[in-house]
Coordinates of C-alpha atoms in Angstrom, one line a residue:
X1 CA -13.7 10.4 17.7
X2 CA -9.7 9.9 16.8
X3 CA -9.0 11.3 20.6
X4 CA -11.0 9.1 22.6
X5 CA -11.5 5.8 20.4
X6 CA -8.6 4.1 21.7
X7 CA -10.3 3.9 24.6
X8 CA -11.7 0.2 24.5
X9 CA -12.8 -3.0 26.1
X10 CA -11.6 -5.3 23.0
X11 CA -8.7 -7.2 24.3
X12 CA -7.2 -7.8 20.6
X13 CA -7.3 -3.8 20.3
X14 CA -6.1 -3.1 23.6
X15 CA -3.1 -5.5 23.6
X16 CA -2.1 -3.5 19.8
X17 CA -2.5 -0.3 21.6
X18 CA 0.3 -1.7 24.0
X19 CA 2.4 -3.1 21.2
X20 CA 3.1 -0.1 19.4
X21 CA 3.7 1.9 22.5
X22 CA 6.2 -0.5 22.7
X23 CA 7.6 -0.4 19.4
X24 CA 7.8 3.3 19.6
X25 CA 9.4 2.9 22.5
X26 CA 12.2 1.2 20.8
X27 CA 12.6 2.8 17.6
X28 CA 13.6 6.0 19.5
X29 CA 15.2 4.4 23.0
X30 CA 18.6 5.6 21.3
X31 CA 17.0 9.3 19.9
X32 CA 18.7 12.0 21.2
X33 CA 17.0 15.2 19.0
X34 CA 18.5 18.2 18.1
X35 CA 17.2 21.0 16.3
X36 CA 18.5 21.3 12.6
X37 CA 19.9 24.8 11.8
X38 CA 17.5 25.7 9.5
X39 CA 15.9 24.6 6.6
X40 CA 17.2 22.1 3.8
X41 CA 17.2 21.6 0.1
X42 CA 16.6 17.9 -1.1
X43 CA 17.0 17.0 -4.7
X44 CA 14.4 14.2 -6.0
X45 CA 14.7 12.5 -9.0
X46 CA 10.9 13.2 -9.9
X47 CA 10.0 16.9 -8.7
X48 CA 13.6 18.1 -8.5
X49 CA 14.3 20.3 -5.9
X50 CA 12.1 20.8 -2.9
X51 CA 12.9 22.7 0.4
X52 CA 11.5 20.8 3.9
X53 CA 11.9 23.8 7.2
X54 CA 13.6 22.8 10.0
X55 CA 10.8 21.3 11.7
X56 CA 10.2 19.0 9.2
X57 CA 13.9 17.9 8.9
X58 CA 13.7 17.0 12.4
X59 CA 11.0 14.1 11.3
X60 CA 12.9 13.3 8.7
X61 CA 16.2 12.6 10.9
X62 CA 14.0 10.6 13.7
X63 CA 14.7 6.9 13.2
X64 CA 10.6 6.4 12.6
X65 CA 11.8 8.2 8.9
X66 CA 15.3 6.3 8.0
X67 CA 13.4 3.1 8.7
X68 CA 11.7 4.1 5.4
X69 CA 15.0 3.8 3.9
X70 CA 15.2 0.5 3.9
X71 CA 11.8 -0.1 2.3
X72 CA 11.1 -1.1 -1.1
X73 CA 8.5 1.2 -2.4
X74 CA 7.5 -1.5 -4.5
X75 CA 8.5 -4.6 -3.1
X76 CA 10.2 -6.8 -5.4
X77 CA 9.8 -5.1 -8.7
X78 CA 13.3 -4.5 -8.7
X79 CA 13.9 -8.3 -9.8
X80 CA 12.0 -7.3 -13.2
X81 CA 12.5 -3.8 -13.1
X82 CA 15.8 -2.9 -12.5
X83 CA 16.0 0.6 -11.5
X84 CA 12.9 0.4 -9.0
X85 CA 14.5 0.3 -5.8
X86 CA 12.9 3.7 -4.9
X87 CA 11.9 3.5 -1.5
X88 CA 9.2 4.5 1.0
X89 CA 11.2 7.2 2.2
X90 CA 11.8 8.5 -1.2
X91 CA 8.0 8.3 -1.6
X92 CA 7.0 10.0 1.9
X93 CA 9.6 13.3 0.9
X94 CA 7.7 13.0 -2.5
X95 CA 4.1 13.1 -1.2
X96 CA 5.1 16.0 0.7
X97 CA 6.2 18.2 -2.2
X98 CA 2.9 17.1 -3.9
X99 CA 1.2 18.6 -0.5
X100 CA 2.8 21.5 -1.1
X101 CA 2.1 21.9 -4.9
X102 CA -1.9 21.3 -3.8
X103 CA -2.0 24.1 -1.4
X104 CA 0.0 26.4 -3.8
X105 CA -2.2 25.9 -6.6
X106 CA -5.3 26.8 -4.4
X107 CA -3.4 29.7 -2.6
X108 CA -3.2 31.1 -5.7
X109 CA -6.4 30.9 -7.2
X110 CA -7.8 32.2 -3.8
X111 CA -5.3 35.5 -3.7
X112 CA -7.5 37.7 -5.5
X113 CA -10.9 36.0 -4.2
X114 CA -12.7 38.6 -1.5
X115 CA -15.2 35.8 -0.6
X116 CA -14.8 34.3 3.1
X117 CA -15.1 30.4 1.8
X118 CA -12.1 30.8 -0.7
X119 CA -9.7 31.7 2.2
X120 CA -7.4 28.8 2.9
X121 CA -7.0 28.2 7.1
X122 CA -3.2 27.5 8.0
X123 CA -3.3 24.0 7.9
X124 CA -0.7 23.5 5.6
X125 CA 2.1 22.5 8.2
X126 CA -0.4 20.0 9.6
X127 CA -0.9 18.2 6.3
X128 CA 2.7 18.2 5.3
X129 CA 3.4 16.1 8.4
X130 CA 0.8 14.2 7.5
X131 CA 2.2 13.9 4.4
X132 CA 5.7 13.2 5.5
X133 CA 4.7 10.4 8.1
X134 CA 1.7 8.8 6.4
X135 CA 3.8 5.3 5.5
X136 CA 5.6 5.0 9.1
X137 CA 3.4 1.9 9.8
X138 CA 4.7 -0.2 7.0
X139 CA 6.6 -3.7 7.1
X140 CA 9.3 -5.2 4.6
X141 CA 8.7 -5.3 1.3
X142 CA 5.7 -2.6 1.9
X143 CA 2.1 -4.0 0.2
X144 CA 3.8 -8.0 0.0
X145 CA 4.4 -7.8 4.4
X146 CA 0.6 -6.0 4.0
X147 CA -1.0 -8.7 2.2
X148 CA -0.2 -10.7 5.1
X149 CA -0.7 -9.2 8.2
X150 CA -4.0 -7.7 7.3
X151 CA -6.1 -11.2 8.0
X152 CA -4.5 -11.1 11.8
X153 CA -6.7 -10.8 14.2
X154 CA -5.9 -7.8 15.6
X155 CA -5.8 -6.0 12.6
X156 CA -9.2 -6.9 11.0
X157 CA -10.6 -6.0 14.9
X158 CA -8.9 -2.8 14.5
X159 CA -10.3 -2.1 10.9
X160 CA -13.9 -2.4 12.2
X161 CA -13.2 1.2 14.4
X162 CA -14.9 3.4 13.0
X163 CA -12.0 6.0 11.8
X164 CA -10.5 3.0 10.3
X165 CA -13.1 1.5 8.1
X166 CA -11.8 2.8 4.7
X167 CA -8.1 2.8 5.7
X168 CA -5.7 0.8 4.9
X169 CA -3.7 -1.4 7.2
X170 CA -0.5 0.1 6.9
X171 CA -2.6 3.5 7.6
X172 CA -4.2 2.5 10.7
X173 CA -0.6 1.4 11.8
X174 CA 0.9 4.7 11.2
X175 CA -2.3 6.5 13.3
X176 CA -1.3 4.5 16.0
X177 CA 2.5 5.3 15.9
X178 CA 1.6 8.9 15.4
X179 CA -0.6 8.8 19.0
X180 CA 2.1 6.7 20.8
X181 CA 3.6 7.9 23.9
X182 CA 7.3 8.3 22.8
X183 CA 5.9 9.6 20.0
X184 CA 4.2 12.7 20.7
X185 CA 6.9 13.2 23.6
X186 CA 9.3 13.7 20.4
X187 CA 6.8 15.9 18.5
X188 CA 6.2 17.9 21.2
X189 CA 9.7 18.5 21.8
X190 CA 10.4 19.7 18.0
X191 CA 7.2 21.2 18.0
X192 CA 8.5 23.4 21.0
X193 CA 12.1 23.7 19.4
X194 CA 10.9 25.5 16.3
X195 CA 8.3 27.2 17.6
X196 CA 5.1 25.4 15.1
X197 CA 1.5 23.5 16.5
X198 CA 0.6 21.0 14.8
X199 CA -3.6 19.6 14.7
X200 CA -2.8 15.9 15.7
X201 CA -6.4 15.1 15.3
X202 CA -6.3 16.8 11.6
X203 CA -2.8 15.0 10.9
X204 CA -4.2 11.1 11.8
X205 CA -7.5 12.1 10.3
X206 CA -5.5 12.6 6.8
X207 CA -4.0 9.5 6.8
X208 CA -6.6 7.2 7.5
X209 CA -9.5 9.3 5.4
X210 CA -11.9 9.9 8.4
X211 CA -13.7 12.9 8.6
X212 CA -14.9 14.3 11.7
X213 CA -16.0 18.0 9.9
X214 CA -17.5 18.2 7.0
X215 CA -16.2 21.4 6.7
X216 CA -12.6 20.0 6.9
X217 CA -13.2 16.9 4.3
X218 CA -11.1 19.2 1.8
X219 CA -8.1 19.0 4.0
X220 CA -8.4 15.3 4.5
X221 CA -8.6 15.4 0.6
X222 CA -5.1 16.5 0.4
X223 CA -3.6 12.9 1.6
X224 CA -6.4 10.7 0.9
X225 CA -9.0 11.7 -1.5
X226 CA -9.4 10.7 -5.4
X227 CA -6.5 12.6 -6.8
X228 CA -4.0 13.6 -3.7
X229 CA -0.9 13.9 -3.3
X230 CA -0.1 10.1 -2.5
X231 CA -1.2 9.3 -5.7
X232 CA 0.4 11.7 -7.4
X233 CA 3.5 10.7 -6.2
X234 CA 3.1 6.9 -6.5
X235 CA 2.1 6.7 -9.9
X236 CA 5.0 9.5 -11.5
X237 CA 7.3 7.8 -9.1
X238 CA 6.5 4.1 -9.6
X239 CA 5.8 4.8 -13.4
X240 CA 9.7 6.9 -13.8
X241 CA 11.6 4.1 -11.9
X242 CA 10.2 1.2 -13.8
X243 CA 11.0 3.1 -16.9
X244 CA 6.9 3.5 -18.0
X245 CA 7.0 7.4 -17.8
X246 CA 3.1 8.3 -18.0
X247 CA 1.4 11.0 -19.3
X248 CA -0.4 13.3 -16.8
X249 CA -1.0 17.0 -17.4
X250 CA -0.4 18.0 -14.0
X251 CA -0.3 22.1 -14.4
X252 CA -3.5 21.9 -16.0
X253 CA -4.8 20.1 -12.8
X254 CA -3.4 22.5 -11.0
X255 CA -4.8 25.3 -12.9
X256 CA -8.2 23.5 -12.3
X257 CA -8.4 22.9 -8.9
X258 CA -11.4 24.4 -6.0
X259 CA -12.6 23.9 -3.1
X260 CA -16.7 22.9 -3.3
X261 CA -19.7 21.4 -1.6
X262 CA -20.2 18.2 -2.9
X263 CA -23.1 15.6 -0.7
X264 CA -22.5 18.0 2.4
X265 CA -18.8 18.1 2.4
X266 CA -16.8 20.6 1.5
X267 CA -14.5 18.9 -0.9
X268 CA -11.6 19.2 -3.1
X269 CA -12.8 19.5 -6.7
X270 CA -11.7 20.1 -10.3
X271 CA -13.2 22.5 -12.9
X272 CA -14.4 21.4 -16.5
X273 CA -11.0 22.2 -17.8
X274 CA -9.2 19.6 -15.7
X275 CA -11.0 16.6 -16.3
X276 CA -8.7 15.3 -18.8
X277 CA -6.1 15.4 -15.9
X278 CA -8.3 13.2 -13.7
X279 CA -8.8 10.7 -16.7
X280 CA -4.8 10.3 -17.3
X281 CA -4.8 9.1 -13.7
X282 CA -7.5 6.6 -14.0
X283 CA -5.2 5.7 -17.0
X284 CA -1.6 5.3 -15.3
X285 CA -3.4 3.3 -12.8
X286 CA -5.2 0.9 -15.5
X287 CA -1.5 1.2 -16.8
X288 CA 0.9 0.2 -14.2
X289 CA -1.6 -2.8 -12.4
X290 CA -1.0 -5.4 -15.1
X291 CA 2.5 -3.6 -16.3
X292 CA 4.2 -3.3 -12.9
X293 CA 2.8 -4.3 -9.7
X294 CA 0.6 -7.6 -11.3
X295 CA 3.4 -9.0 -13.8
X296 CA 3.7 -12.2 -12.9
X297 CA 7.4 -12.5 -11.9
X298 CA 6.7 -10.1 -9.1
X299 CA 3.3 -11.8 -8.1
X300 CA 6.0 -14.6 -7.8
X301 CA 8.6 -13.0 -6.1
X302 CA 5.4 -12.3 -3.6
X303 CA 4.4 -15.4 -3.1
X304 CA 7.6 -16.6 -2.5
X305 CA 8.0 -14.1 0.4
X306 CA 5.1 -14.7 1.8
X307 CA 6.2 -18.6 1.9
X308 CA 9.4 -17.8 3.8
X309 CA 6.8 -16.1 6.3
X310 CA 4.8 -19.0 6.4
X311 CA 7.8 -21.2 7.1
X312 CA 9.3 -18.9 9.8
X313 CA 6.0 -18.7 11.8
X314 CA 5.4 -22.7 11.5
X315 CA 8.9 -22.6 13.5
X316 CA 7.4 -20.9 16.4
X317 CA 10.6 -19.1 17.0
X318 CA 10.6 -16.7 19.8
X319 CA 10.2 -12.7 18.9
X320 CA 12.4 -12.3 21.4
X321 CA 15.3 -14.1 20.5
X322 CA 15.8 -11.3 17.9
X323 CA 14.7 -8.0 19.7
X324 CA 14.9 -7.9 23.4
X325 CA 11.4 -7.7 24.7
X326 CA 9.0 -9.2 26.9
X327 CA 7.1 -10.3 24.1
X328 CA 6.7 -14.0 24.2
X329 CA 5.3 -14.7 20.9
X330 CA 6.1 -16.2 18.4
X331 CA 8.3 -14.3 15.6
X332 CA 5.3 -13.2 13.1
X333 CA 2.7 -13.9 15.1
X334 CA 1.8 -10.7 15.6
X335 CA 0.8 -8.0 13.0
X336 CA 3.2 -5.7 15.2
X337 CA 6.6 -7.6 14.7
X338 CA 6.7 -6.6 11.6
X339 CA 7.2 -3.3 11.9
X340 CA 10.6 -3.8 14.1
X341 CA 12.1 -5.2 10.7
X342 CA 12.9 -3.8 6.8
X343 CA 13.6 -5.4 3.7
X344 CA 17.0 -6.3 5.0
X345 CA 16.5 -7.2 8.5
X346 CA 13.9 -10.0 6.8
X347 CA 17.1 -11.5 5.3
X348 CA 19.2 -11.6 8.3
X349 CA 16.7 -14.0 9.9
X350 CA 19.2 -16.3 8.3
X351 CA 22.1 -15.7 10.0
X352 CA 20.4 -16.4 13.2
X353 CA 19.1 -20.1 11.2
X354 CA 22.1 -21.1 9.4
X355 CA 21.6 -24.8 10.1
X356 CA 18.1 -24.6 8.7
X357 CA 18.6 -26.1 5.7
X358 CA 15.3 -25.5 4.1
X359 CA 15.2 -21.3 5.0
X360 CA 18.6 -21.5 3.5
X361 CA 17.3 -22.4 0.3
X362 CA 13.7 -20.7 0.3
X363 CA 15.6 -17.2 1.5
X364 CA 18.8 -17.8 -0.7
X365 CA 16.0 -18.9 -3.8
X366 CA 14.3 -15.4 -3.6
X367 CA 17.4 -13.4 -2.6
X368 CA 19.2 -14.8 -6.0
X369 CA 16.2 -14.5 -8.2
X370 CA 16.1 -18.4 -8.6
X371 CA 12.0 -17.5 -8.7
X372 CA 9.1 -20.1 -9.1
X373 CA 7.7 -20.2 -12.5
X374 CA 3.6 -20.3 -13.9
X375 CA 2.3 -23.6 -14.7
X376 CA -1.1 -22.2 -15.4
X377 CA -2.8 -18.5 -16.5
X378 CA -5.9 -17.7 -15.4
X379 CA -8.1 -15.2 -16.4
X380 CA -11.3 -14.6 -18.5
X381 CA -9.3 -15.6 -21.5
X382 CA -8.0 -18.8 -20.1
X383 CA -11.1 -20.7 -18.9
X384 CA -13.6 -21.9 -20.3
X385 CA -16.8 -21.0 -19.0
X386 CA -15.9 -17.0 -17.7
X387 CA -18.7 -17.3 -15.4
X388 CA -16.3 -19.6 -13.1
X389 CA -14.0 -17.4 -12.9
X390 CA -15.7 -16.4 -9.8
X391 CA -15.4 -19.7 -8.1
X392 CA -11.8 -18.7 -8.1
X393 CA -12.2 -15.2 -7.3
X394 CA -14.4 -14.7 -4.2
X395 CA -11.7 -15.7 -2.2
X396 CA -9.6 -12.7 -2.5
X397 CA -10.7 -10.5 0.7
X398 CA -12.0 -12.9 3.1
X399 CA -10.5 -16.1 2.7
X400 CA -7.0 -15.8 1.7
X401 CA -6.7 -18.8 3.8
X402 CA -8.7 -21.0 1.0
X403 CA -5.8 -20.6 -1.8
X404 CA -3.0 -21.9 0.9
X405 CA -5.8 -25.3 0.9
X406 CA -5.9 -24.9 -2.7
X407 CA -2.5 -25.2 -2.9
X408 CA -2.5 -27.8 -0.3
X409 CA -4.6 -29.8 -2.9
X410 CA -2.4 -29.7 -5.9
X411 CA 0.6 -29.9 -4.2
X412 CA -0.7 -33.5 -2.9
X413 CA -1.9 -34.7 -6.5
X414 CA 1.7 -33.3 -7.5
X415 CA 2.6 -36.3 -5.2
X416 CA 4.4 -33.9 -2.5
X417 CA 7.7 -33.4 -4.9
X418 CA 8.0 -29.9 -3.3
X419 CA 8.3 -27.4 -0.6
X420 CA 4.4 -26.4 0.7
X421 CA 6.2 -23.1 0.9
X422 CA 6.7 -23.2 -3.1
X423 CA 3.3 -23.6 -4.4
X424 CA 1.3 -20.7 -4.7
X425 CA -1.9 -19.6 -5.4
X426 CA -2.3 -16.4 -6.6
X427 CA -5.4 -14.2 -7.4
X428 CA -4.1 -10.6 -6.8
X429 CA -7.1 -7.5 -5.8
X430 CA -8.2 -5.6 -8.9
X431 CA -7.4 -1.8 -9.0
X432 CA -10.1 0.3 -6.9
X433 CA -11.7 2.5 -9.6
X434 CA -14.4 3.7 -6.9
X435 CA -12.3 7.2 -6.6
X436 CA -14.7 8.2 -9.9
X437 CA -17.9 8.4 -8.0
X438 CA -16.0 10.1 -5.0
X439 CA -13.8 12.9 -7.6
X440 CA -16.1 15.6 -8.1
X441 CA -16.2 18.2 -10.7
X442 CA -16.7 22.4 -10.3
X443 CA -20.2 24.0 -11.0
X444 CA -19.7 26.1 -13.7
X445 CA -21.8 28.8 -11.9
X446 CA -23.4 29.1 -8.7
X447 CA -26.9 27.4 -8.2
X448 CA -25.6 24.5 -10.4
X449 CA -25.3 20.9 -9.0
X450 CA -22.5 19.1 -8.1
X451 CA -21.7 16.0 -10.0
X452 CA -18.6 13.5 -9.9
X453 CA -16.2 11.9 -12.7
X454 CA -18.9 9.7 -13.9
X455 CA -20.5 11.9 -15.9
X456 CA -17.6 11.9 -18.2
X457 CA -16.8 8.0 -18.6
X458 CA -18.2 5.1 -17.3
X459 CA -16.0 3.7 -14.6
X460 CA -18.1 0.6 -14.3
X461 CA -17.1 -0.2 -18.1
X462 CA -13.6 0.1 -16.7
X463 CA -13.5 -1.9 -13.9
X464 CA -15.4 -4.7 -16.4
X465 CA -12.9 -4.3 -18.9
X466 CA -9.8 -4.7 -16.5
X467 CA -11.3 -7.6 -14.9
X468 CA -12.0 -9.2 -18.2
X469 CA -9.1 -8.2 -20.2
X470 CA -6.1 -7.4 -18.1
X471 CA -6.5 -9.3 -15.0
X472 CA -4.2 -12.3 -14.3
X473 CA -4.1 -14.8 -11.5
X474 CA -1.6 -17.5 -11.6
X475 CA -0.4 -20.8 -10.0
X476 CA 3.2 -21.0 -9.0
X477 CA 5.7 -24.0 -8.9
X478 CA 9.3 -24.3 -8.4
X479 CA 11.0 -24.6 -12.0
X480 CA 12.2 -28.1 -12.2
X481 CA 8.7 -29.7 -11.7
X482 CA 6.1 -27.1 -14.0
X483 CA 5.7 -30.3 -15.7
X484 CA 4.2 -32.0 -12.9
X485 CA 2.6 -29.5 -11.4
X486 CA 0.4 -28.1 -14.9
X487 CA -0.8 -31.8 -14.9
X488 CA -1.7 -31.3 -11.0
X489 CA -3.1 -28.2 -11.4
X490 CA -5.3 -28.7 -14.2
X491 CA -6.6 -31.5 -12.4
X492 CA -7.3 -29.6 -8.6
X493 CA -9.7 -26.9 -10.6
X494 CA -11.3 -29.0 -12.9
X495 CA -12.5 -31.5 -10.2
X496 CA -12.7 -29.2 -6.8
X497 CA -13.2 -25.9 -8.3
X498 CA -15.1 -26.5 -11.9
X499 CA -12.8 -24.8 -13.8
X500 CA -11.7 -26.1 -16.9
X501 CA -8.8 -24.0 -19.0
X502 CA -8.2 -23.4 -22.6
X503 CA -5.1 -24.3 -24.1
X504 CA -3.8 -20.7 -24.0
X505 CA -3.8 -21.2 -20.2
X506 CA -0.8 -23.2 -20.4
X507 CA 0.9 -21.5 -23.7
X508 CA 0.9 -18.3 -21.9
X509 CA 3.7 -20.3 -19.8
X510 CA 5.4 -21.7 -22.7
X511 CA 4.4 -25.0 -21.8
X512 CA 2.6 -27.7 -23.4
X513 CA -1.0 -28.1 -22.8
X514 CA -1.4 -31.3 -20.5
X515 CA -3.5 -34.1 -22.4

């Protein structure tokens, strides 16, 4: 299926197909490779000290990999967390160790085993490319660019492919990157120079969590199953840089990990022993949503992002006036422009529009950390009636477009006293706890039935109790007017939405409650 589906009438797909044969194009138009001289040592600041061979230094010195350099890992925690300026590179090296540490642990377990289904296939330089180039297709500022570009048309056309369905935008991107032109031309080449074949259809398979063999799921469980190495990396590395180190016990999950049927598949699974392990991780991701990557200066440092986009785009300035190409869209347009810019290259947009008075000030707002500030809370402590908390709520996958009318709303009861671009409406996705029902635990002996994480703990109890308890939503307003705009506020979802807050809605912002 991944080797022939690009093959397609849809002109929305087929004019993305061309885009990012393009982009490739031009990320490696000045690329001239040569072979490293052997293999390297790199020193992480969460698994210490990992060797990468020489084949895989060669991907990490091709410009699709320093891009990464210059992308926050986690967008704009750094405003509230300091030291998190770890990056998607950083992140890509790390996932790749974990890779590594996966296969290991099952190598090992296998050595002694005579039976023919414990023997481990060499896949393992497959899935560590995987590994290493499973984030290429990101935009500045990561997830905050992602949140925006996945309602283009193009994208959502592309998400309805089959291999795509339960990927993620940014992993759909980095398929088609991986099975551009220029692309495979420069794999094939390093491939050649140090003498390894790689299972393309195997490597875009583990990023976007398609399986073709259910023989293979295990592999595909390595990048993109309920406790891979992505996550592994994220939440150590996300939790160690915004100084919440948390708590997993990851030699016993090593110790505990097999390779079972499970519903047809062979699949990656965990013995008795290790489900402890597989509960801490549930935990550090309860743990860093509301701590880290829901706090509410970041949600605003978000918003205020995605305003500047808004603004640029309402410009309709060409694409091409910043990279040479016979693109004639206009800049942001398309999904695909955003990959031929980082977290810095967002910023030098102003250069290009210093007598734009109002970029000036939205770009040199967020760049200073002048942020917006809350003039209302809401959750299913704040509100009244918690059953209205849904008229606010079912919004959030399909209609993103519905909180920008929202907005629209308060910001004319407000009586237009700021920027359209400063309001925001924000009502961020819960945490996916589905992984439970897909992590699946060991027979204890042969004849037994598989069974997943369920068994152990109710996930449904805690996707309830994060949505009741720990999930936030806010409204946004530039500093100077949260006056104004709690009285506007309160006012837009009482009468157009039927939500009425408690007073807490407002002290959560320090402000008074509006009369």
């Amino acid at each position: 299926m991944i080797g022939n589906w690009t093959q397609t009438d849809d002109a929305q797909l087929h004019q993305l197909f061309k885009e990012i044969n393009t982009f490739s194009e031009w990320i490696f138009q000045h690329h001239e490779y040569k072979r490293p001289r052997g293999a390297k040592v790199i020193h992480d600041g969460v698994w210490g000290t990992s060797r990468y061979n020489d084949f895989e230094i060669s991907l990490i010195n091709s410009p699709l990999m320093q891009r990464l350099r210059n992308i926050h890992q986690t967008a704009y925690t750094f405003f509230t967390y300091p030291s998190s300026h770890h990056t998607r590179f950083d992140h890509s090296l790390g996932v790749t160790s974990q890779v590594g540490k996966l296969y290991s642990a099952l190598k090992n377990k296998f050595q002694y085993s005579k039976d023919e289904k414990d023997q481990l296939p060499d896949d393992f330089q497959t899935l560590r490319t995987a590994a290493l180039l499973h984030d290429c297709g990101h935009g500045p500022f990561s997830h905050t660019s992602e949140e925006i570009y996945k309602f283009y048309p193009e994208i959502e056309a592309l998400l309805r492919n089959i291999p795509f369905k339960s990927a993620s935008p940014h992993e759909a991107m980095s398929s088609l990157i991986i099975l551009s032109k220029s692309f495979q031309e420069f794999l094939n080449k390093v491939c050649i120079a140090c003498n390894k074949q790689i299972d393309r259809k195997l490597m875009v398979e583990a990023i976007v969590g398609y399986v073709s063999d259910p023989n293979s799921r295990y592999k595909v469980d390595f990048l993109n199953g309920p406790f891979d190495a992505d996550k592994l990396d994220y939440l150590f590395r996300d939790g160690h840089f915004s100084g919440l180190p948390l708590n997993i016990d990851l030699d016993r999950l090593w110790y505990a990990i097999d390779i079972n049927m499970a519903e047809e598949n062979r699949r990656l699974t965990v013995d008795w022993g290790g489900t402890s392990s597989l509960e801490q991780i549930m935990f550090a991701k309860m743990t860093l949503y509301p701590a880290v990557y829901h706090h509410h200066k970041v949600r605003a440092c978000d918003c205020m992002y995605k305003g500047i986009i808004e603004y640029i785009k309402s410009l309709s300035i060409p694409f091409n006036d910043f990279i040479k190409s016979d693109d004639k869209s206009s800049l942001f347009e398309r999904a695909i422009h955003f990959l031929y810019f980082d977290d810095n290259k967002v910023f030098e947009i102003l250069a290009r529009r210093s007598e734009d008075i109002k970029l000036h000030k939205l770009i040199h707002n967020l760049f200073y950390r002048r942020l917006l500030k809350r003039c209302v809370v809401i959750s299913a402590d704040t509100i009244e009636e918690i059953e209205s908390l849904d008229h606010i709520l079912k919004y959030r996958e399909e209609f993103e477009e519905k909180y920008r009318e929202i907005a629209d709303d308060i910001l004319e009861e407000a009586g237009r006293v700021a920027e359209n671009e400063e309001i925001g409406v924000d009502c961020p996705s819960d945490p996916n706890f589905n992984s439970a029902f897909d992590t699946w635990i060991s027979p204890l002996k042969n004849g037994d039935c598989e069974f997943n994480l369920t068994k152990f703990f109710s996930i449904t109890q805690w996707a309830d109790q994060y949505k009741h308890r720990k999930w936030r939503g806010h409204v946004f307003c530039p500093a100077d007017k949260v006056d104004v705009f709690t009285k506007a506020t309160k006012k837009v979802f009482e009468e157009k939405l039927k939500i009425r807050f408690k007073p807490i809605a407002f002290e959560l912002c320090h402000i008074q409650p509006p009369n």
